[in-house]
Structure formats: C-alpha cells, structure tokens
Amino acid sequence: MHYAEKIFSYMQAPSLFIYNIMIKAFAKRVVSKSHFAFARLRKSGLWPDNYTYPFVLKAIACLGETQEGKKVHGFVLKTGLHLDTYVCNSLINMYAQLGKVEYFKLLFEEMPERDKVSWNVMITGYVRCRRFEDAVNVFWRMGVESNEKPDEATIVSTLSACTALKNLELGREIHDYVRSRLEFTPIISNALLDIMVSGYVNYGELDKARELFERVPTKDVVLWTAMVNGYVQYNRFDEAVALFQEMQVGRVRADKFTVVAILTGCAQLGALEQGKWTHGYIDEYGIQVDTVVGTALIEMYAKCGCIEKSLEIFNGLKEKDTASWTSIICGLAMNGKTSKALELFSEMRQVGLTPDDITFVAILSACSHGGLVEEGRWFFHSMREMYGIEPKLEHYGCLIDLLGRAGLLDEAEELIENIPNDNNENVVPLYGALLSACRIYGHVAMGERVAEKLMNIESSDSDVHMLLNIYASADRWGDSTKMRIKMKDVGVRKVPGCSSIEIGIVHEFLVGDASHPQMREICSILCRMIKPISLGLEEIGMVGED
C-alpha cells in the first residue's frame, strides 16, 4: 500500500479508474486518506461515478463526519447518481452508521427501485440505531412490497431486533416464515436458536432456555453470554459460574459482556477466588477495563470485602461515569468506610457528574452505616430539592434504617406512615427495618403495632418473628406463646437462613438442611470447634452448667 500511495502521489493526471482503485484501497486500510483522494479527484475536473461514491461514503461513516457526509450527498445529487441503487444503498448505510434515522428513512422511501441490499441495509440501520420495532416492520414490508427474497443477512438482522425487543412470539413468527418460505442454513438455524434461548431467558424460563442451549451445535459468545446473564438475572449465581467454567473448557473467548455478567454473579455469591480468576482472564485476553467492566470489578471486590482493591481499580479507570462513582461509594459504605464514601461523593460533584437515584441509595447507606443522622436527613431532602429526584422505597429504607439505629423510632414510624403508597405490600421491608430497631431498643408497644400491621399486610412475611425476640428480651413469655399461636393461625412461616462458603466451589447451606454429601464430616468438625469455645465460656462464667 505504501508503494501504491507513493506512485499515486507522483501521477500528474490519474484516470477515474485509478482514483477509484485508490479510494477503495484507502477506505479499507487508511480511512482518513480516502476523503483526501476524493477531494483531489474533484479538483482534477473528473466526474465521480457510481463506483467512486460508495467507498467515499464508507470512509466518512467510519470517521463519523456527518457534515462531510452531507457535502458528499450534495455532490451525489448534482451528478444525478442519487437514482442509482448502489449509491443510494451506500448513502443509507452511511446515515445509519452516523445515527441519522430521518435521513436514511427518507432516502429509502424515495428510492425509485430497491434491491435486496436496500432492504437489508435498512433493517440493519434500524437495528444499529436501536429502532428495533421499525426494523421488524421493514422485514414484513419486504415480503409485501418487494419481489426480493430475504437471505441470511435479512433473517439474522431481523432476529437480532427480536432479541433486543425480548419478543419470543415474534421470533416464533419469523421461525414459521423461514420454515414455510426459505431454507434452514446453519447460520439461520443458529440465529433462530439464539433468539429462542434469549427469549426463554427473558421470560425467566431458564430450564427451557438451557435445554435449547445444549442443542445448539456451535455456540458463539453471544449465546453463552445470554445464558450466563440469564442465570445471574434470576439469582442462580452458582449455575452462572459453572456455565462460565464450562465455556472456558470449550475454549470460547469471553467478551466484556460475559465477564461483567460473571463478575456480578461472583459479587452476589462472595466468590472471591472465582472473581480474581475472572480479573486475571480480563488482563490475559486484553479485555478493555472501561467504565462497565471497571464498575463490575469494583462491585465484586467490594462485596467480597476487598475494598482496597476496589479503590485501586477505581483510581486506575481512565474515565469514570456516574455508575463507577456510585459503585465505589456503595462499596465503601458496606465496608464501613463512611468518611471516604462521603469524600468521594463530594469529589464526584466537583468533577461535574450529577448523582442519580442509585447514587443516593449508596450515600444514604453510608450515612446509615456511620450513624450520621443529620447528614442522612440532609442528603435525603437534597435529592428532591437540588436534583429533582423523587425518593423511592430504597431511599426511605436507608433513612428508616438510619433513624432506627439511632433510636429515633417515632420519627421512623412517622416517616413510613407519610410515604405515598397505593400498595401496602411495598412498605413491608420498611416496617421490617423498624421492627428490627424495636427489638434492639426493647420498644415492645411499637413492636406490637408494627407486627400487627405486617401480619395484616402479608401473612407470609417472616419479619413478624422479630416480635418474639422483643417479648423474650422483656421476659414476656406469655405474650410470646400467644404470638406463636397467632402466627401459626395466619400461616406465617420463617424463611430459613442461608449461608455460603467458597472452597474450590461455592457451598450453600440452609438452616436445618442436611442434604450436603459431607454433612457428617462437617458436623464432626463443628463439634470439635465448638467444644473448646464452650469450655472457655464456662470458665469465665458466660455459660451455665446446664
């Protein structure tokens, strides 16, 4: 290419054929020079033809130069080549890549003739601009208004729109269309399976999705990621991690969306070792740690208790968005670093970023963990007054937790009573937080009121068990017995507690669950651990002889 460019620069009067060859070569290799070659062509007095413009337009689209694109469009109109289907398709594609929907839509509607490429580039353009319903509509129009038969590119682009719309039924309609009018090629079959798997995932039917997933002969990274993300989305984190490990055995290279999904799963499981391995994978395969990946890493390390590592990742990000700042503030809060969380919130505002509703959940949580009542009140009120953000239940929950920890139970109860609420079930977690505070401070009367409200709203909520502890703390055993009978009558059941530990893999345990294959050995070791602890407590008088 270097020698060709040098010879081209020495030529006194290149022919249009030579210009076209060089513009095409530049468009493929050195995009910016394609436009300069076109400018030289215009100055030479030669008229570009229908072979010249497509490559110039392609280069402009790659460079994202909208104004230059409009200028070249003007030249096309002057030469009358806007009636040429090949050139018009290139104009549509350019405007689609530049995100100018109205421009490429108008061009398409005014085309005197359309070929298969015209329809395909229009569908792809709408998908690129996230106008998925429009993309599907163009597909159906193609069958009605054109004699052109859809090909693989048509079907795959349309199915990608269906996937984005999370519309399983639409995917089935296109499946029926292909079955009745086209042939199932490997590419179309894979695309159809992709949409079906993604559709089942979006509907929460993960077992059906997995069954179809296993039937796909050649799984690409998009399909693997959809399945992993589905498990994460529906809190089946252990299965997400296992599938990711299976993906590595199959030597499928993960992309940034895969690692973000798996890091989210590791964060929820507290699977630090798997999270570290995933971080190493990111480094090894050169996956860019942008704001999306960086935020996932920050959250994973913070939830696994490695807040210093989270800070290291955060400080190393070249660009930080609101999500990045929110993630580190939340991580600092949950790890007891309240002062640092407030400091970073201040820095975030100084750099010109506007906090969103999730940021305020993080900062209110920090105030709650740090017992900063006045600061918490101020942040809560500033949401609406300074940023126009209406408080959600999560914000109320943080403030009620803060007030409850500080012993301001009357204020917390009044706050709940004044929340705009059409559905009483929405405030169940808030009453649960208040009931917990009643237990801590031994406020029996309020505990009874709150428990009564909880049972009236949702009889299955196990927070009512908290009242039993309140009665026990106040030595009101008779009331405790009566409450147990009442809870049994209304059908309240306590949700069993769950804990997990990562030793090679993640092991989960429920209260009273004896299904683990090594339960005998686990109990034996626990007994050996508890015995010396009990003896030590007896020696200092903290355990009775019975």
Coordinates of C-alpha atoms in Angstrom, one line a residue:
M1 CA 0.0 0.0 0.0
H2 CA 2.9 2.4 0.8
Y3 CA 4.4 2.0 -2.7
A4 CA 1.0 2.3 -4.4
E5 CA 0.3 5.5 -2.5
K6 CA 3.7 6.9 -3.4
I7 CA 3.2 6.2 -7.2
F8 CA -0.3 7.7 -6.9
S9 CA 1.1 10.9 -5.4
Y10 CA 3.6 11.3 -8.4
M11 CA 1.0 10.8 -11.1
Q12 CA 0.1 14.0 -12.9
A13 CA -3.3 13.1 -14.2
P14 CA -4.6 9.8 -12.8
S15 CA -7.7 8.4 -14.6
L16 CA -11.0 7.9 -12.9
F17 CA -10.2 4.2 -12.8
I18 CA -7.0 4.8 -10.8
Y19 CA -8.8 7.2 -8.5
N20 CA -11.5 4.6 -7.8
I21 CA -8.9 1.9 -7.0
M22 CA -7.0 4.2 -4.6
I23 CA -10.2 5.5 -2.9
K24 CA -11.3 1.9 -2.4
A25 CA -7.9 0.9 -1.0
F26 CA -7.8 3.8 1.4
A27 CA -11.3 3.1 2.6
K28 CA -10.2 -0.4 3.6
R29 CA -6.8 0.5 5.1
V30 CA -6.2 4.2 5.7
V31 CA -9.7 5.6 6.1
S32 CA -8.8 9.2 6.5
K33 CA -6.9 9.4 3.2
S34 CA -9.9 8.2 1.2
H35 CA -11.5 11.6 1.6
F36 CA -8.4 13.4 0.5
A37 CA -8.2 11.3 -2.6
F38 CA -11.8 12.2 -3.3
A39 CA -11.0 15.9 -2.9
R40 CA -8.1 15.6 -5.4
L41 CA -10.4 13.8 -7.8
R42 CA -12.9 16.7 -7.7
K43 CA -10.2 19.3 -8.3
S44 CA -9.0 17.3 -11.3
G45 CA -12.2 18.0 -13.2
L46 CA -13.2 14.3 -13.4
W47 CA -16.7 13.3 -12.5
P48 CA -17.1 10.6 -9.9
D49 CA -19.2 7.6 -10.9
N50 CA -21.3 5.1 -9.1
Y51 CA -18.2 3.1 -8.2
T52 CA -16.5 6.1 -6.5
Y53 CA -19.1 7.2 -4.0
P54 CA -19.8 4.0 -2.1
F55 CA -16.2 3.9 -0.8
V56 CA -16.0 7.6 0.0
L57 CA -19.3 7.3 1.9
K58 CA -18.0 4.2 3.8
A59 CA -14.9 6.1 4.9
I60 CA -17.0 9.1 6.1
A61 CA -19.2 6.8 8.1
C62 CA -16.1 5.2 9.8
L63 CA -14.8 8.6 10.6
G64 CA -18.2 9.8 12.0
E65 CA -18.1 13.0 9.9
T66 CA -21.7 14.0 9.5
Q67 CA -21.1 17.3 7.8
E68 CA -18.7 15.8 5.2
G69 CA -21.3 13.1 4.6
K70 CA -23.9 15.8 3.8
K71 CA -21.5 17.5 1.4
V72 CA -20.8 14.3 -0.5
H73 CA -24.5 13.7 -0.6
G74 CA -24.9 17.1 -2.2
F75 CA -22.3 16.0 -4.9
V76 CA -24.3 12.9 -5.5
L77 CA -27.4 14.9 -6.1
K78 CA -25.5 17.2 -8.6
T79 CA -24.3 14.2 -10.6
G80 CA -27.8 12.6 -10.6
L81 CA -26.4 9.4 -9.0
H82 CA -29.0 9.5 -6.2
L83 CA -31.2 7.5 -8.6
D84 CA -28.5 4.8 -8.7
T85 CA -29.5 1.9 -6.4
Y86 CA -25.9 1.1 -5.5
V87 CA -25.1 4.7 -4.5
C88 CA -28.3 5.1 -2.6
N89 CA -27.7 2.0 -0.6
S90 CA -24.4 3.4 0.4
L91 CA -26.0 6.7 1.4
I92 CA -28.5 4.8 3.6
N93 CA -25.7 2.8 5.2
M94 CA -23.6 6.0 5.9
Y95 CA -26.5 7.8 7.6
A96 CA -27.4 4.7 9.6
Q97 CA -23.8 4.5 10.9
L98 CA -24.0 8.2 11.7
G99 CA -27.2 7.7 13.6
K100 CA -29.3 9.9 11.3
V101 CA -32.5 8.0 11.2
E102 CA -34.7 10.6 9.5
Y103 CA -32.1 11.0 6.7
F104 CA -31.8 7.3 5.8
K105 CA -35.5 6.7 6.2
L106 CA -36.3 9.5 3.7
L107 CA -33.7 8.1 1.2
F108 CA -35.2 4.7 1.4
E109 CA -38.8 5.9 0.9
E110 CA -37.8 8.0 -2.1
M111 CA -35.8 5.2 -3.9
P112 CA -37.2 4.5 -7.4
E113 CA -36.0 0.9 -7.2
R114 CA -34.9 -1.2 -4.3
D115 CA -32.9 -4.4 -4.4
K116 CA -32.2 -6.9 -1.7
V117 CA -29.3 -4.9 -0.3
S118 CA -31.6 -1.9 0.1
W119 CA -33.9 -3.8 2.4
N120 CA -31.1 -5.4 4.3
V121 CA -29.2 -2.1 4.9
M122 CA -32.4 -0.5 6.1
I123 CA -33.1 -3.3 8.6
T124 CA -29.5 -3.2 9.8
G125 CA -29.6 0.6 10.0
Y126 CA -32.7 0.5 12.3
V127 CA -31.1 -2.2 14.5
R128 CA -27.9 -0.1 14.7
C129 CA -29.9 2.9 15.8
R130 CA -31.9 0.8 18.3
R131 CA -35.2 1.2 16.4
F132 CA -36.0 -2.5 16.7
E133 CA -39.7 -2.3 16.0
D134 CA -39.0 -0.3 12.8
A135 CA -36.5 -3.0 11.8
V136 CA -39.1 -5.8 12.1
N137 CA -41.7 -3.7 10.3
V138 CA -39.3 -3.2 7.3
F139 CA -38.8 -7.0 7.3
W140 CA -42.6 -7.6 7.0
R141 CA -42.9 -4.8 4.4
M142 CA -40.2 -6.5 2.3
G143 CA -42.4 -9.6 2.0
V144 CA -45.4 -7.5 0.9
E145 CA -43.9 -4.7 -1.3
S146 CA -40.9 -6.5 -2.9
N147 CA -40.2 -9.5 -5.0
E148 CA -36.8 -9.8 -3.3
K149 CA -36.4 -12.9 -1.3
P150 CA -34.9 -12.5 2.2
D151 CA -31.4 -14.0 2.6
E152 CA -29.3 -15.0 5.7
A153 CA -28.4 -11.3 6.3
T154 CA -32.0 -10.3 6.3
I155 CA -33.1 -13.0 8.8
V156 CA -30.2 -12.6 11.1
S157 CA -30.6 -8.8 11.4
T158 CA -34.3 -9.2 12.0
L159 CA -33.8 -11.8 14.6
S160 CA -31.3 -9.6 16.4
A161 CA -34.1 -7.0 16.6
C162 CA -36.5 -9.6 18.0
T163 CA -33.9 -10.5 20.6
A164 CA -33.5 -6.8 21.6
L165 CA -37.3 -6.5 21.9
K166 CA -37.3 -9.6 24.1
N167 CA -40.2 -10.8 22.0
L168 CA -40.3 -14.6 21.9
E169 CA -43.6 -14.7 19.9
L170 CA -42.2 -12.6 17.2
G171 CA -39.2 -14.9 16.9
R172 CA -41.5 -17.8 16.5
E173 CA -43.4 -16.0 13.7
I174 CA -40.1 -15.5 11.8
H175 CA -39.3 -19.1 12.5
D176 CA -42.5 -20.2 10.9
Y177 CA -41.8 -17.8 7.9
V178 CA -38.4 -19.3 7.3
R179 CA -39.8 -22.8 7.6
S180 CA -42.5 -22.2 5.0
R181 CA -40.7 -20.0 2.5
L182 CA -36.9 -20.3 2.9
E183 CA -34.3 -23.0 3.7
F184 CA -32.7 -23.5 7.1
T185 CA -29.0 -22.8 6.6
P186 CA -26.6 -23.3 9.6
I187 CA -26.4 -19.5 10.1
I188 CA -30.2 -19.1 10.1
S189 CA -30.6 -22.1 12.4
N190 CA -28.1 -20.7 14.9
A191 CA -29.7 -17.3 14.8
L192 CA -33.2 -18.8 15.4
L193 CA -31.9 -20.8 18.3
D194 CA -30.2 -17.7 19.7
I195 CA -33.5 -15.8 19.7
M196 CA -35.3 -18.7 21.3
V197 CA -32.8 -19.1 24.0
S198 CA -32.7 -15.4 24.7
G199 CA -36.5 -15.3 24.6
Y200 CA -36.8 -18.1 27.2
V201 CA -34.2 -16.3 29.4
N202 CA -36.1 -13.0 29.2
Y203 CA -39.3 -14.8 30.3
G204 CA -37.5 -16.5 33.2
E205 CA -37.9 -20.0 31.7
L206 CA -34.2 -20.8 32.3
D207 CA -34.6 -24.6 32.2
K208 CA -36.2 -24.4 28.7
A209 CA -33.5 -22.0 27.7
R210 CA -30.8 -24.3 28.9
E211 CA -32.4 -27.3 27.1
L212 CA -32.3 -25.4 23.8
F213 CA -28.9 -24.0 24.5
E214 CA -27.5 -27.6 24.8
R215 CA -29.0 -28.4 21.3
V216 CA -27.1 -25.6 19.6
P217 CA -24.2 -27.3 17.7
T218 CA -21.9 -24.3 17.5
K219 CA -22.4 -21.8 20.3
D220 CA -21.0 -18.3 19.8
V221 CA -20.0 -15.9 22.6
V222 CA -23.3 -14.0 22.4
L223 CA -25.3 -17.2 23.1
W224 CA -23.0 -18.2 26.0
T225 CA -23.3 -14.7 27.5
A226 CA -27.1 -14.7 27.2
M227 CA -27.3 -17.9 29.1
V228 CA -24.8 -16.8 31.8
N229 CA -26.5 -13.5 32.1
G230 CA -29.9 -15.2 32.5
Y231 CA -28.7 -17.2 35.4
V232 CA -27.3 -14.0 37.0
Q233 CA -30.5 -12.1 36.3
Y234 CA -32.6 -14.7 38.1
N235 CA -30.2 -15.1 41.0
R236 CA -29.0 -18.6 40.0
F237 CA -25.4 -17.4 40.5
D238 CA -23.8 -20.8 41.2
E239 CA -25.1 -22.1 37.8
A240 CA -23.8 -18.9 36.1
V241 CA -20.3 -19.6 37.5
A242 CA -20.5 -23.2 36.5
L243 CA -21.6 -22.4 32.9
F244 CA -18.8 -19.8 32.6
Q245 CA -16.3 -22.5 33.6
E246 CA -17.8 -24.8 31.0
M247 CA -17.4 -22.0 28.5
Q248 CA -13.7 -21.9 29.2
V249 CA -13.4 -25.7 28.8
G250 CA -15.0 -25.2 25.3
R251 CA -12.3 -22.6 24.5
V252 CA -14.9 -19.9 23.7
R253 CA -13.3 -16.5 24.2
A254 CA -15.5 -14.4 26.6
D255 CA -16.1 -10.7 25.8
K256 CA -16.7 -7.8 28.1
F257 CA -20.4 -8.6 28.5
T258 CA -19.7 -12.1 29.6
V259 CA -17.1 -11.1 32.2
V260 CA -19.5 -8.4 33.5
A261 CA -22.2 -11.0 34.0
I262 CA -19.9 -13.4 35.8
L263 CA -18.4 -10.7 38.0
T264 CA -21.9 -9.8 39.1
G265 CA -22.5 -13.5 40.0
C266 CA -19.3 -13.6 41.9
A267 CA -20.2 -10.5 43.8
Q268 CA -23.6 -11.9 44.9
L269 CA -22.0 -15.2 45.9
G270 CA -19.0 -13.7 47.6
A271 CA -16.9 -16.0 45.4
L272 CA -13.6 -14.0 45.6
E273 CA -11.3 -16.7 44.1
Q274 CA -13.5 -17.0 41.0
G275 CA -13.7 -13.2 40.8
K276 CA -9.9 -13.0 41.0
W277 CA -9.6 -15.6 38.2
T278 CA -12.0 -13.6 36.1
H279 CA -10.0 -10.5 36.7
G280 CA -6.9 -12.4 35.6
Y281 CA -8.8 -13.5 32.5
I282 CA -9.6 -9.9 31.6
D283 CA -5.9 -9.0 31.8
E284 CA -4.7 -12.0 30.0
Y285 CA -7.0 -11.6 27.0
G286 CA -6.8 -7.8 26.8
I287 CA -10.4 -7.0 27.5
Q288 CA -10.6 -3.3 28.0
V289 CA -11.3 -2.2 31.6
D290 CA -13.8 0.6 30.6
T291 CA -16.4 2.0 32.9
V292 CA -18.7 -1.0 32.5
V293 CA -16.0 -3.7 33.3
G294 CA -14.4 -1.4 35.9
T295 CA -17.7 -0.9 37.7
A296 CA -18.3 -4.7 37.8
L297 CA -14.8 -5.3 39.2
I298 CA -15.3 -2.6 41.8
E299 CA -18.5 -4.1 43.0
M300 CA -17.2 -7.7 43.0
Y301 CA -14.1 -6.8 45.2
A302 CA -16.2 -4.6 47.5
K303 CA -18.8 -7.3 48.1
C304 CA -16.0 -9.8 48.8
G305 CA -14.5 -7.5 51.4
C306 CA -11.5 -6.3 49.4
I307 CA -12.3 -2.6 49.4
E308 CA -8.7 -1.5 48.9
K309 CA -8.6 -3.5 45.6
S310 CA -11.9 -1.7 44.6
L311 CA -10.3 1.6 45.3
E312 CA -7.2 0.6 43.2
I313 CA -9.5 -0.3 40.3
F314 CA -11.5 2.9 40.6
N315 CA -8.4 5.1 40.7
G316 CA -7.0 3.3 37.7
L317 CA -10.0 4.0 35.4
K318 CA -9.2 6.4 32.6
E319 CA -12.8 7.5 32.5
K320 CA -15.3 7.4 35.3
D321 CA -19.1 7.7 34.9
T322 CA -21.9 8.0 37.4
A323 CA -22.1 4.2 37.8
S324 CA -18.4 3.9 38.6
W325 CA -18.6 6.6 41.3
T326 CA -21.8 5.1 42.7
S327 CA -20.3 1.6 42.8
I328 CA -17.2 2.7 44.8
I329 CA -19.3 4.9 47.2
C330 CA -21.6 1.9 47.8
G331 CA -18.6 -0.4 48.3
L332 CA -17.0 1.9 50.9
A333 CA -20.3 2.2 52.7
M334 CA -20.8 -1.6 53.0
N335 CA -17.2 -1.9 54.2
G336 CA -17.6 0.7 57.0
K337 CA -15.6 3.4 55.2
T338 CA -18.2 6.1 55.7
S339 CA -15.9 9.2 55.7
K340 CA -14.2 8.0 52.5
A341 CA -17.6 7.4 50.9
L342 CA -18.8 11.0 51.7
E343 CA -15.4 12.4 50.5
L344 CA -15.8 10.6 47.1
F345 CA -19.4 11.8 46.8
S346 CA -18.1 15.4 47.2
E347 CA -15.4 14.7 44.6
M348 CA -18.0 13.3 42.2
R349 CA -19.9 16.6 42.3
Q350 CA -16.8 18.6 41.9
V351 CA -15.9 16.9 38.7
G352 CA -19.3 17.8 37.3
L353 CA -21.1 14.5 37.4
T354 CA -24.7 14.5 38.6
P355 CA -25.7 11.8 41.1
D356 CA -28.7 9.7 40.2
D357 CA -31.2 7.8 42.4
I358 CA -28.8 4.8 42.8
T359 CA -26.0 7.2 44.0
F360 CA -28.3 8.5 46.7
V361 CA -29.1 4.9 47.8
A362 CA -25.3 4.4 48.2
I363 CA -24.7 7.7 50.1
L364 CA -27.7 7.2 52.4
S365 CA -26.5 3.7 53.1
A366 CA -23.1 5.1 54.0
C367 CA -24.8 7.5 56.5
S368 CA -26.7 4.6 58.0
H369 CA -23.6 2.5 58.5
G370 CA -21.8 5.5 60.0
G371 CA -24.7 6.7 62.2
L372 CA -24.7 10.1 60.6
V373 CA -28.3 11.2 61.2
E374 CA -28.1 14.9 60.3
E375 CA -26.1 14.1 57.1
G376 CA -28.6 11.4 56.2
R377 CA -31.5 13.8 56.6
W378 CA -29.7 16.4 54.5
F379 CA -28.9 14.1 51.7
F380 CA -32.5 12.7 51.7
H381 CA -34.0 16.1 51.4
S382 CA -31.4 17.4 48.8
M383 CA -32.5 14.6 46.4
R384 CA -35.7 16.3 45.6
E385 CA -34.7 19.9 46.3
M386 CA -31.4 20.0 44.5
Y387 CA -31.6 17.2 41.9
G388 CA -35.3 16.8 41.4
I389 CA -35.2 13.1 42.3
E390 CA -38.3 11.7 43.9
P391 CA -37.3 9.3 46.8
K392 CA -38.1 5.7 46.2
L393 CA -38.7 2.9 48.7
E394 CA -35.0 2.1 48.7
H395 CA -34.2 5.7 49.9
Y396 CA -36.9 5.6 52.5
G397 CA -35.5 2.2 53.6
C398 CA -32.0 3.6 54.1
L399 CA -33.3 6.6 56.1
I400 CA -35.5 4.4 58.3
D401 CA -32.6 2.1 59.0
L402 CA -30.5 5.2 59.9
L403 CA -33.2 6.5 62.3
G404 CA -33.8 3.1 63.7
R405 CA -30.1 2.5 64.5
A406 CA -30.1 5.9 66.2
G407 CA -33.1 5.1 68.4
L408 CA -35.4 7.6 66.7
L409 CA -38.2 5.1 66.3
D410 CA -41.1 7.6 66.5
E411 CA -39.6 9.6 63.6
A412 CA -39.0 6.4 61.6
E413 CA -42.6 5.3 62.1
E414 CA -44.0 8.7 61.2
L415 CA -41.9 8.7 58.0
I416 CA -43.3 5.3 56.9
E417 CA -46.9 6.5 57.6
N418 CA -46.4 9.5 55.4
I419 CA -45.0 7.6 52.4
P420 CA -47.2 8.0 49.3
N421 CA -48.3 4.4 48.8
D422 CA -51.0 2.7 46.8
N423 CA -49.9 -0.8 47.7
N424 CA -49.3 -1.6 51.4
E425 CA -47.1 -4.6 50.4
N426 CA -44.5 -2.1 49.2
V427 CA -43.8 -0.9 52.8
V428 CA -43.3 -4.4 54.2
P429 CA -39.5 -4.1 54.1
L430 CA -39.7 -0.7 55.8
Y431 CA -41.8 -2.0 58.7
G432 CA -39.4 -4.9 58.9
A433 CA -36.4 -2.5 59.4
L434 CA -38.4 -0.6 62.1
L435 CA -39.4 -3.8 63.8
S436 CA -35.7 -4.8 64.0
A437 CA -34.9 -1.4 65.6
C438 CA -37.8 -2.1 68.1
R439 CA -36.0 -5.3 69.1
I440 CA -32.7 -3.5 69.6
Y441 CA -34.2 -0.8 71.8
G442 CA -36.8 -3.0 73.6
H443 CA -39.7 -0.9 72.4
V444 CA -42.4 -3.5 73.0
A445 CA -45.5 -1.3 72.3
M446 CA -44.3 -0.1 68.9
G447 CA -43.1 -3.7 68.1
E448 CA -46.6 -5.0 68.7
R449 CA -48.1 -2.3 66.4
V450 CA -45.7 -2.9 63.6
A451 CA -46.0 -6.7 63.8
E452 CA -49.8 -6.4 63.7
K453 CA -49.5 -4.3 60.5
L454 CA -47.1 -6.7 59.0
M455 CA -49.5 -9.7 59.6
N456 CA -52.4 -7.7 58.1
I457 CA -50.4 -6.8 55.0
E458 CA -48.6 -10.1 54.3
S459 CA -49.1 -13.1 56.5
S460 CA -46.1 -14.9 54.9
D461 CA -43.6 -12.3 56.0
S462 CA -41.2 -13.8 58.5
D463 CA -40.2 -10.4 60.0
V464 CA -43.0 -11.0 62.5
H465 CA -40.7 -13.5 64.2
M466 CA -38.8 -10.4 65.4
L467 CA -41.6 -9.7 67.8
L468 CA -41.0 -13.0 69.6
N469 CA -37.4 -11.8 70.3
I470 CA -38.8 -8.5 71.6
Y471 CA -41.1 -10.3 74.0
A472 CA -38.3 -12.6 75.1
S473 CA -36.0 -9.7 75.8
A474 CA -38.7 -8.2 78.0
D475 CA -39.4 -11.5 79.8
R476 CA -43.0 -11.5 78.4
W477 CA -43.1 -15.3 77.8
G478 CA -46.9 -15.4 77.9
D479 CA -47.2 -12.9 75.1
S480 CA -44.5 -14.8 73.2
T481 CA -46.6 -18.0 73.4
K482 CA -49.8 -16.2 72.3
M483 CA -48.0 -14.7 69.3
R484 CA -46.6 -18.1 68.2
I485 CA -50.2 -19.4 68.2
K486 CA -51.5 -16.4 66.2
M487 CA -48.6 -16.7 63.7
K488 CA -49.5 -20.3 63.2
D489 CA -53.2 -19.5 62.6
V490 CA -52.4 -16.9 59.9
G491 CA -49.8 -19.1 58.3
V492 CA -46.6 -17.1 58.9
R493 CA -43.5 -19.2 58.1
K494 CA -40.0 -18.1 58.8
V495 CA -37.8 -18.2 55.7
P496 CA -34.8 -20.4 56.6
G497 CA -31.4 -18.7 56.8
C498 CA -28.8 -19.4 54.2
S499 CA -25.0 -19.1 54.2
S500 CA -22.3 -20.0 51.7
I501 CA -18.6 -20.6 51.6
E502 CA -16.1 -20.8 48.7
I503 CA -13.7 -23.8 48.9
G504 CA -12.8 -24.5 45.3
I505 CA -16.6 -24.3 44.6
V506 CA -19.3 -22.4 46.4
H507 CA -21.2 -24.5 49.0
E508 CA -24.6 -23.3 50.2
F509 CA -26.3 -24.3 53.5
L510 CA -29.9 -23.7 54.7
V511 CA -30.9 -23.9 58.3
G512 CA -31.9 -27.5 59.1
D513 CA -30.7 -28.7 55.7
A514 CA -28.7 -32.0 56.0
S515 CA -28.5 -32.7 52.2
H516 CA -24.8 -31.9 51.8
P517 CA -22.9 -35.1 50.9
Q518 CA -20.3 -34.3 53.5
M519 CA -22.7 -33.3 56.3
R520 CA -21.4 -36.0 58.7
E521 CA -17.8 -34.7 58.4
I522 CA -18.9 -31.1 58.6
C523 CA -20.9 -31.7 61.9
S524 CA -18.0 -33.6 63.4
I525 CA -15.6 -30.8 62.7
L526 CA -18.1 -28.2 64.1
C527 CA -18.4 -30.2 67.3
R528 CA -14.6 -30.3 67.7
M529 CA -14.5 -26.5 67.1
I530 CA -17.5 -25.7 69.5
K531 CA -16.3 -27.7 72.5
P532 CA -13.2 -25.7 73.4
I533 CA -15.1 -22.5 72.8
S534 CA -17.9 -23.7 75.2
L535 CA -15.3 -24.7 77.8
G536 CA -13.7 -21.3 77.6
L537 CA -17.0 -19.5 78.1
E538 CA -17.9 -21.7 81.1
E539 CA -14.6 -20.7 82.7
I540 CA -15.4 -17.0 82.6
G541 CA -19.0 -17.6 83.7
M542 CA -20.8 -16.9 80.5
V543 CA -22.4 -20.3 80.1
G544 CA -24.5 -22.1 82.8
E545 CA -23.6 -25.6 83.8
D546 CA -26.8 -27.0 82.3

